[in-house]
Amino acid sequence: MLPICLGEATKFSQYLLDSDKRYRVIARLGQRTDTSDADGQIVQERPVTFSAEQLAAALETFRGDIEQIPSMYSALKYQGKKLYEYARQGIEVPREARPITVYELLFIRHEGDELELEVHCSKGTLHSHHYR
């Protein structure tokens, strides 16, 4: 869902932007792309196998307060320019780790090479990069 604020409601839009978020994420396992998301070119593929216990342990490492380094393909700015603009030119710039919180991370399903999760997190959490 994408909330749209019109007229007087725009005064409250910052409350929506600053709020926690909930996402349904489908991760493709064993693939890495050049942009860290589904739109990029696949640069690495490998088979991934794991047990239910290994999956539970791995998911636990993503819960709670975490420091996350933003992807070069994010819209965050560095010296007034969006990071993805640098990335498209093949330039990598320094990025500071940012504090995020994953309040809840629920396993929904695992089918083939896809893993579906539901995430309740703080604003600013970058999912495509986070779950590599």
Tab-separated table of N, CA and C in Angstrom:
chain	number	residue	atom	x	y	z
A	1	MET	N	0.839	-1.162	0.000
A	1	MET	CA	0.000	0.000	0.000
A	1	MET	C	0.894	1.237	0.000
A	2	LEU	N	0.536	2.193	-0.809
A	2	LEU	CA	1.251	3.464	-0.870
A	2	LEU	C	0.283	4.571	-0.478
A	3	PRO	N	0.455	5.158	0.717
A	3	PRO	CA	-0.440	6.251	1.109
A	3	PRO	C	-0.136	7.506	0.296
A	4	ILE	N	-1.188	8.190	-0.103
A	4	ILE	CA	-1.064	9.440	-0.847
A	4	ILE	C	-1.789	10.521	-0.059
A	5	CYS	N	-1.108	11.624	0.208
A	5	CYS	CA	-1.689	12.724	0.981
A	5	CYS	C	-1.951	13.906	0.056
A	6	LEU	N	-3.164	14.441	0.134
A	6	LEU	CA	-3.552	15.592	-0.678
A	6	LEU	C	-4.029	16.723	0.223
A	7	GLY	N	-3.860	17.954	-0.232
A	7	GLY	CA	-4.376	19.112	0.491
A	7	GLY	C	-3.856	19.200	1.911
A	8	GLU	N	-4.778	19.386	2.862
A	8	GLU	CA	-4.424	19.535	4.274
A	8	GLU	C	-3.738	18.289	4.833
A	9	ALA	N	-4.013	17.136	4.259
A	9	ALA	CA	-3.424	15.880	4.761
A	9	ALA	C	-1.908	15.856	4.599
A	10	THR	N	-1.362	16.668	3.687
A	10	THR	CA	0.094	16.666	3.500
A	10	THR	C	0.825	17.124	4.758
A	11	LYS	N	0.128	17.850	5.635
A	11	LYS	CA	0.744	18.277	6.894
A	11	LYS	C	1.093	17.085	7.782
A	12	PHE	N	0.412	15.972	7.565
A	12	PHE	CA	0.615	14.783	8.391
A	12	PHE	C	1.464	13.718	7.702
A	13	SER	N	1.903	13.995	6.486
A	13	SER	CA	2.634	12.978	5.721
A	13	SER	C	3.926	12.548	6.404
A	14	GLN	N	4.578	13.450	7.132
A	14	GLN	CA	5.832	13.094	7.800
A	14	GLN	C	5.614	12.003	8.842
A	15	TYR	N	4.433	11.995	9.479
A	15	TYR	CA	4.134	10.941	10.451
A	15	TYR	C	4.112	9.570	9.779
A	16	LEU	N	3.599	9.523	8.558
A	16	LEU	CA	3.585	8.258	7.816
A	16	LEU	C	5.000	7.842	7.431
A	17	LEU	N	5.788	8.802	6.971
A	17	LEU	CA	7.155	8.495	6.549
A	17	LEU	C	8.021	8.036	7.711
A	18	ASP	N	7.780	8.581	8.900
A	18	ASP	CA	8.587	8.242	10.075
A	18	ASP	C	8.096	6.999	10.808
A	19	SER	N	6.982	6.444	10.394
A	19	SER	CA	6.390	5.292	11.083
A	19	SER	C	7.119	4.001	10.753
A	20	ASP	N	6.915	3.006	11.627
A	20	ASP	CA	7.397	1.659	11.331
A	20	ASP	C	6.728	1.177	10.052
A	21	LYS	N	7.346	0.203	9.417
A	21	LYS	CA	6.819	-0.349	8.167
A	21	LYS	C	6.630	-1.859	8.302
A	22	ARG	N	5.714	-2.397	7.504
A	22	ARG	CA	5.522	-3.845	7.394
A	22	ARG	C	5.611	-4.206	5.915
A	23	TYR	N	6.385	-5.234	5.632
A	23	TYR	CA	6.581	-5.671	4.255
A	23	TYR	C	6.384	-7.173	4.160
A	24	ARG	N	5.948	-7.625	3.006
A	24	ARG	CA	5.964	-9.037	2.656
A	24	ARG	C	7.079	-9.159	1.631
A	25	VAL	N	8.084	-9.961	1.937
A	25	VAL	CA	9.295	-10.067	1.126
A	25	VAL	C	9.392	-11.462	0.532
A	26	ILE	N	9.675	-11.543	-0.755
A	26	ILE	CA	9.999	-12.825	-1.383
A	26	ILE	C	11.451	-12.738	-1.822
A	27	ALA	N	12.275	-13.561	-1.196
A	27	ALA	CA	13.710	-13.579	-1.494
A	27	ALA	C	14.018	-14.757	-2.403
A	28	ARG	N	14.786	-14.513	-3.435
A	28	ARG	CA	15.251	-15.583	-4.312
A	28	ARG	C	16.595	-16.036	-3.782
A	29	LEU	N	16.663	-17.266	-3.335
A	29	LEU	CA	17.870	-17.788	-2.702
A	29	LEU	C	18.900	-18.218	-3.738
A	30	GLY	N	20.158	-17.979	-3.438
A	30	GLY	CA	21.252	-18.434	-4.288
A	30	GLY	C	21.579	-17.529	-5.453
A	31	GLN	N	20.947	-16.363	-5.528
A	31	GLN	CA	21.243	-15.419	-6.607
A	31	GLN	C	21.712	-14.096	-6.024
A	32	ARG	N	22.687	-13.508	-6.674
A	32	ARG	CA	23.143	-12.162	-6.325
A	32	ARG	C	23.100	-11.340	-7.608
A	33	THR	N	22.597	-10.111	-7.499
A	33	THR	CA	22.544	-9.233	-8.664
A	33	THR	C	23.463	-8.035	-8.453
A	34	ASP	N	23.760	-7.353	-9.533
A	34	ASP	CA	24.663	-6.203	-9.452
A	34	ASP	C	24.038	-5.006	-8.739
A	35	THR	N	22.722	-5.009	-8.564
A	35	THR	CA	22.041	-3.906	-7.883
A	35	THR	C	21.465	-4.317	-6.528
A	36	SER	N	21.690	-5.548	-6.112
A	36	SER	CA	21.165	-6.085	-4.845
A	36	SER	C	19.644	-6.134	-4.803
A	37	ASP	N	18.998	-6.135	-5.968
A	37	ASP	CA	17.544	-6.294	-6.005
A	37	ASP	C	17.159	-7.127	-7.226
A	38	ALA	N	15.873	-7.375	-7.379
A	38	ALA	CA	15.393	-8.246	-8.450
A	38	ALA	C	15.546	-7.634	-9.840
A	39	ASP	N	15.769	-6.326	-9.930
A	39	ASP	CA	15.881	-5.665	-11.231
A	39	ASP	C	17.274	-5.748	-11.846
A	40	GLY	N	18.267	-6.100	-11.044
A	40	GLY	CA	19.642	-6.123	-11.531
A	40	GLY	C	19.973	-7.371	-12.333
A	41	GLN	N	21.149	-7.358	-12.929
A	41	GLN	CA	21.662	-8.505	-13.667
A	41	GLN	C	22.246	-9.510	-12.677
A	42	ILE	N	21.949	-10.781	-12.889
A	42	ILE	CA	22.479	-11.819	-12.011
A	42	ILE	C	23.984	-11.923	-12.234
A	43	VAL	N	24.750	-11.783	-11.139
A	43	VAL	CA	26.208	-11.851	-11.223
A	43	VAL	C	26.762	-13.095	-10.533
A	44	GLN	N	25.921	-13.764	-9.756
A	44	GLN	CA	26.371	-14.984	-9.083
A	44	GLN	C	25.159	-15.863	-8.801
A	45	GLU	N	25.312	-17.164	-9.044
A	45	GLU	CA	24.273	-18.139	-8.714
A	45	GLU	C	24.924	-19.354	-8.089
A	46	ARG	N	24.259	-19.892	-7.072
A	46	ARG	CA	24.742	-21.119	-6.451
A	46	ARG	C	23.582	-21.790	-5.745
A	47	PRO	N	23.625	-23.104	-5.632
A	47	PRO	CA	22.552	-23.804	-4.916
A	47	PRO	C	22.638	-23.514	-3.420
A	48	VAL	N	21.479	-23.435	-2.783
A	48	VAL	CA	21.417	-23.176	-1.348
A	48	VAL	C	20.548	-24.248	-0.704
A	49	THR	N	21.112	-24.953	0.257
A	49	THR	CA	20.342	-25.939	1.013
A	49	THR	C	20.504	-25.637	2.494
A	50	PHE	N	19.444	-25.895	3.253
A	50	PHE	CA	19.467	-25.626	4.687
A	50	PHE	C	18.337	-26.392	5.358
A	51	SER	N	18.494	-26.587	6.651
A	51	SER	CA	17.456	-27.241	7.449
A	51	SER	C	16.554	-26.171	8.067
A	52	ALA	N	15.436	-26.595	8.615
A	52	ALA	CA	14.533	-25.666	9.300
A	52	ALA	C	15.245	-24.997	10.471
A	53	GLU	N	16.090	-25.745	11.161
A	53	GLU	CA	16.830	-25.194	12.299
A	53	GLU	C	17.835	-24.139	11.842
A	54	GLN	N	18.517	-24.402	10.739
A	54	GLN	CA	19.477	-23.431	10.207
A	54	GLN	C	18.768	-22.149	9.765
A	55	LEU	N	17.596	-22.299	9.143
A	55	LEU	CA	16.826	-21.134	8.718
A	55	LEU	C	16.397	-20.308	9.928
A	56	ALA	N	15.878	-20.962	10.953
A	56	ALA	CA	15.448	-20.251	12.165
A	56	ALA	C	16.616	-19.497	12.794
A	57	ALA	N	17.777	-20.127	12.852
A	57	ALA	CA	18.963	-19.480	13.437
A	57	ALA	C	19.404	-18.289	12.587
A	58	ALA	N	19.366	-18.438	11.267
A	58	ALA	CA	19.763	-17.339	10.379
A	58	ALA	C	18.809	-16.158	10.512
A	59	LEU	N	17.507	-16.427	10.549
A	59	LEU	CA	16.534	-15.344	10.678
A	59	LEU	C	16.701	-14.604	11.998
A	60	GLU	N	17.059	-15.320	13.043
A	60	GLU	CA	17.236	-14.694	14.357
A	60	GLU	C	18.323	-13.618	14.325
A	61	THR	N	19.343	-13.806	13.489
A	61	THR	CA	20.432	-12.823	13.425
A	61	THR	C	19.983	-11.491	12.829
A	62	PHE	N	18.838	-11.473	12.156
A	62	PHE	CA	18.330	-10.241	11.551
A	62	PHE	C	17.339	-9.509	12.449
A	63	ARG	N	16.961	-10.088	13.576
A	63	ARG	CA	15.983	-9.459	14.468
A	63	ARG	C	16.680	-8.531	15.455
A	64	GLY	N	15.975	-7.450	15.816
A	64	GLY	CA	16.498	-6.535	16.824
A	64	GLY	C	17.171	-5.321	16.208
A	65	ASP	N	18.027	-4.692	17.008
A	65	ASP	CA	18.755	-3.499	16.564
A	65	ASP	C	19.979	-3.924	15.762
A	66	ILE	N	20.100	-3.361	14.567
A	66	ILE	CA	21.144	-3.763	13.623
A	66	ILE	C	21.748	-2.505	13.000
A	67	GLU	N	23.025	-2.558	12.688
A	67	GLU	CA	23.672	-1.506	11.899
A	67	GLU	C	23.670	-1.975	10.444
A	68	GLN	N	23.157	-1.155	9.553
A	68	GLN	CA	23.027	-1.545	8.147
A	68	GLN	C	23.720	-0.518	7.260
A	69	ILE	N	24.578	-0.995	6.372
A	69	ILE	CA	25.231	-0.110	5.402
A	69	ILE	C	24.330	-0.027	4.173
A	70	PRO	N	23.913	1.176	3.788
A	70	PRO	CA	23.016	1.324	2.642
A	70	PRO	C	23.647	0.817	1.344
A	71	SER	N	22.815	0.280	0.497
A	71	SER	CA	23.235	-0.169	-0.827
A	71	SER	C	23.618	1.036	-1.680
A	72	MET	N	24.545	0.838	-2.588
A	72	MET	CA	24.887	1.897	-3.538
A	72	MET	C	23.704	2.203	-4.457
A	73	TYR	N	22.715	1.328	-4.507
A	73	TYR	CA	21.557	1.555	-5.370
A	73	TYR	C	20.373	2.139	-4.612
A	74	SER	N	20.629	2.740	-3.453
A	74	SER	CA	19.548	3.383	-2.703
A	74	SER	C	19.419	4.840	-3.141
A	75	ALA	N	18.323	5.472	-2.725
A	75	ALA	CA	18.079	6.877	-3.062
A	75	ALA	C	18.670	7.824	-2.024
A	76	LEU	N	19.369	7.289	-1.034
A	76	LEU	CA	20.035	8.152	-0.063
A	76	LEU	C	21.055	9.020	-0.789
A	77	LYS	N	21.331	10.185	-0.222
A	77	LYS	CA	22.224	11.122	-0.902
A	77	LYS	C	23.601	11.181	-0.266
A	78	TYR	N	24.586	11.420	-1.120
A	78	TYR	CA	25.965	11.660	-0.725
A	78	TYR	C	26.411	12.898	-1.488
A	79	GLN	N	26.792	13.939	-0.774
A	79	GLN	CA	27.197	15.215	-1.371
A	79	GLN	C	26.158	15.720	-2.374
A	80	GLY	N	24.874	15.622	-1.987
A	80	GLY	CA	23.783	16.157	-2.789
A	80	GLY	C	23.329	15.313	-3.962
A	81	LYS	N	23.931	14.163	-4.157
A	81	LYS	CA	23.605	13.310	-5.295
A	81	LYS	C	23.160	11.943	-4.780
A	82	LYS	N	22.146	11.347	-5.402
A	82	LYS	CA	21.641	10.048	-4.963
A	82	LYS	C	22.683	8.956	-5.198
A	83	LEU	N	22.748	8.029	-4.243
A	83	LEU	CA	23.747	6.957	-4.336
A	83	LEU	C	23.622	6.174	-5.640
A	84	TYR	N	22.381	5.897	-6.077
A	84	TYR	CA	22.233	5.107	-7.301
A	84	TYR	C	22.784	5.832	-8.531
A	85	GLU	N	22.838	7.163	-8.489
A	85	GLU	CA	23.428	7.903	-9.608
A	85	GLU	C	24.931	7.637	-9.690
A	86	TYR	N	25.589	7.597	-8.534
A	86	TYR	CA	27.010	7.220	-8.513
A	86	TYR	C	27.175	5.780	-9.008
A	87	ALA	N	26.336	4.890	-8.489
A	87	ALA	CA	26.458	3.467	-8.824
A	87	ALA	C	26.318	3.234	-10.324
A	88	ARG	N	25.402	3.933	-10.955
A	88	ARG	CA	25.203	3.770	-12.403
A	88	ARG	C	26.409	4.235	-13.210
A	89	GLN	N	27.240	5.087	-12.607
A	89	GLN	CA	28.474	5.539	-13.258
A	89	GLN	C	29.658	4.664	-12.873
A	90	GLY	N	29.396	3.636	-12.078
A	90	GLY	CA	30.470	2.746	-11.647
A	90	GLY	C	31.319	3.311	-10.519
A	91	ILE	N	30.802	4.310	-9.824
A	91	ILE	CA	31.535	4.953	-8.729
A	91	ILE	C	30.966	4.479	-7.399
A	92	GLU	N	31.830	4.005	-6.520
A	92	GLU	CA	31.399	3.628	-5.178
A	92	GLU	C	31.874	4.695	-4.202
A	93	VAL	N	30.955	5.181	-3.377
A	93	VAL	CA	31.281	6.221	-2.393
A	93	VAL	C	31.134	5.644	-0.984
A	94	PRO	N	31.799	6.257	-0.006
A	94	PRO	CA	31.684	5.748	1.366
A	94	PRO	C	30.266	5.939	1.901
A	95	ARG	N	29.788	4.944	2.638
A	95	ARG	CA	28.472	5.007	3.259
A	95	ARG	C	28.597	4.614	4.716
A	96	GLU	N	27.972	5.382	5.575
A	96	GLU	CA	27.979	5.098	7.005
A	96	GLU	C	26.898	4.073	7.331
A	97	ALA	N	27.205	3.175	8.252
A	97	ALA	CA	26.190	2.246	8.744
A	97	ALA	C	25.115	3.049	9.467
A	98	ARG	N	23.873	2.624	9.305
A	98	ARG	CA	22.746	3.316	9.924
A	98	ARG	C	22.016	2.356	10.850
A	99	PRO	N	21.566	2.852	11.997
A	99	PRO	CA	20.833	1.971	12.906
A	99	PRO	C	19.420	1.710	12.396
A	100	ILE	N	19.030	0.460	12.381
A	100	ILE	CA	17.662	0.064	12.038
A	100	ILE	C	17.216	-0.949	13.078
A	101	THR	N	15.921	-1.177	13.127
A	101	THR	CA	15.381	-2.183	14.038
A	101	THR	C	14.417	-3.075	13.281
A	102	VAL	N	14.613	-4.374	13.395
A	102	VAL	CA	13.659	-5.349	12.872
A	102	VAL	C	12.906	-5.871	14.091
A	103	TYR	N	11.663	-5.420	14.229
A	103	TYR	CA	10.855	-5.775	15.392
A	103	TYR	C	10.345	-7.205	15.300
A	104	GLU	N	10.008	-7.588	14.074
A	104	GLU	CA	9.436	-8.920	13.869
A	104	GLU	C	9.842	-9.409	12.489
A	105	LEU	N	10.228	-10.663	12.406
A	105	LEU	CA	10.604	-11.284	11.142
A	105	LEU	C	9.980	-12.669	11.136
A	106	LEU	N	8.920	-12.822	10.353
A	106	LEU	CA	8.151	-14.064	10.355
A	106	LEU	C	8.392	-14.868	9.088
A	107	PHE	N	8.629	-16.143	9.259
A	107	PHE	CA	8.736	-17.069	8.136
A	107	PHE	C	7.327	-17.362	7.642
A	108	ILE	N	7.088	-17.207	6.348
A	108	ILE	CA	5.784	-17.504	5.748
A	108	ILE	C	5.844	-18.823	4.986
A	109	ARG	N	6.800	-18.929	4.052
A	109	ARG	CA	6.899	-20.181	3.288
A	109	ARG	C	8.264	-20.281	2.622
A	110	HIS	N	8.621	-21.504	2.275
A	110	HIS	CA	9.825	-21.794	1.488
A	110	HIS	C	9.408	-22.766	0.401
A	111	GLU	N	9.588	-22.351	-0.839
A	111	GLU	CA	9.210	-23.191	-1.973
A	111	GLU	C	10.272	-23.044	-3.058
A	112	GLY	N	10.928	-24.148	-3.391
A	112	GLY	CA	11.994	-24.097	-4.391
A	112	GLY	C	13.105	-23.177	-3.935
A	113	ASP	N	13.418	-22.179	-4.764
A	113	ASP	CA	14.480	-21.232	-4.402
A	113	ASP	C	13.919	-19.917	-3.855
A	114	GLU	N	12.635	-19.912	-3.458
A	114	GLU	CA	12.028	-18.703	-2.912
A	114	GLU	C	11.719	-18.856	-1.430
A	115	LEU	N	11.974	-17.793	-0.701
A	115	LEU	CA	11.697	-17.721	0.724
A	115	LEU	C	10.813	-16.497	0.936
A	116	GLU	N	9.646	-16.703	1.535
A	116	GLU	CA	8.728	-15.595	1.782
A	116	GLU	C	8.725	-15.263	3.273
A	117	LEU	N	8.883	-13.973	3.567
A	117	LEU	CA	8.955	-13.487	4.941
A	117	LEU	C	8.034	-12.287	5.109
A	118	GLU	N	7.614	-12.051	6.344
A	118	GLU	CA	6.928	-10.809	6.682
A	118	GLU	C	7.817	-10.068	7.672
A	119	VAL	N	8.044	-8.783	7.395
A	119	VAL	CA	8.980	-7.984	8.179
A	119	VAL	C	8.263	-6.776	8.774
A	120	HIS	N	8.446	-6.556	10.067
A	120	HIS	CA	8.002	-5.328	10.738
A	120	HIS	C	9.275	-4.627	11.180
A	121	CYS	N	9.524	-3.437	10.627
A	121	CYS	CA	10.824	-2.797	10.844
A	121	CYS	C	10.693	-1.286	10.982
A	122	SER	N	11.785	-0.678	11.388
A	122	SER	CA	11.848	0.777	11.484
A	122	SER	C	11.979	1.377	10.090
A	123	LYS	N	11.724	2.675	9.996
A	123	LYS	CA	11.892	3.349	8.700
A	123	LYS	C	13.360	3.270	8.284
A	124	GLY	N	13.601	3.309	6.988
A	124	GLY	CA	14.967	3.309	6.496
A	124	GLY	C	15.590	1.946	6.301
A	125	THR	N	14.846	0.888	6.589
A	125	THR	CA	15.390	-0.460	6.424
A	125	THR	C	15.396	-0.821	4.943
A	126	LEU	N	16.546	-1.256	4.447
A	126	LEU	CA	16.699	-1.633	3.040
A	126	LEU	C	16.660	-3.150	2.941
A	127	HIS	N	15.547	-3.693	2.444
A	127	HIS	CA	15.364	-5.143	2.483
A	127	HIS	C	16.156	-5.900	1.445
A	128	SER	N	16.216	-5.383	0.244
A	128	SER	CA	16.930	-6.144	-0.784
A	128	SER	C	18.390	-6.316	-0.400
A	129	HIS	N	18.947	-5.342	0.235
A	129	HIS	CA	20.344	-5.401	0.645
A	129	HIS	C	20.500	-6.186	1.943
A	130	HIS	N	19.524	-6.063	2.799
A	130	HIS	CA	19.602	-6.618	4.150
A	130	HIS	C	19.677	-8.138	4.170
A	131	TYR	N	18.964	-8.786	3.310
A	131	TYR	CA	18.836	-10.236	3.385
A	131	TYR	C	19.726	-10.980	2.403
A	132	ARG	N	20.801	-10.380	1.964
A	132	ARG	CA	21.713	-11.069	1.051
A	132	ARG	C	22.414	-12.194	1.771
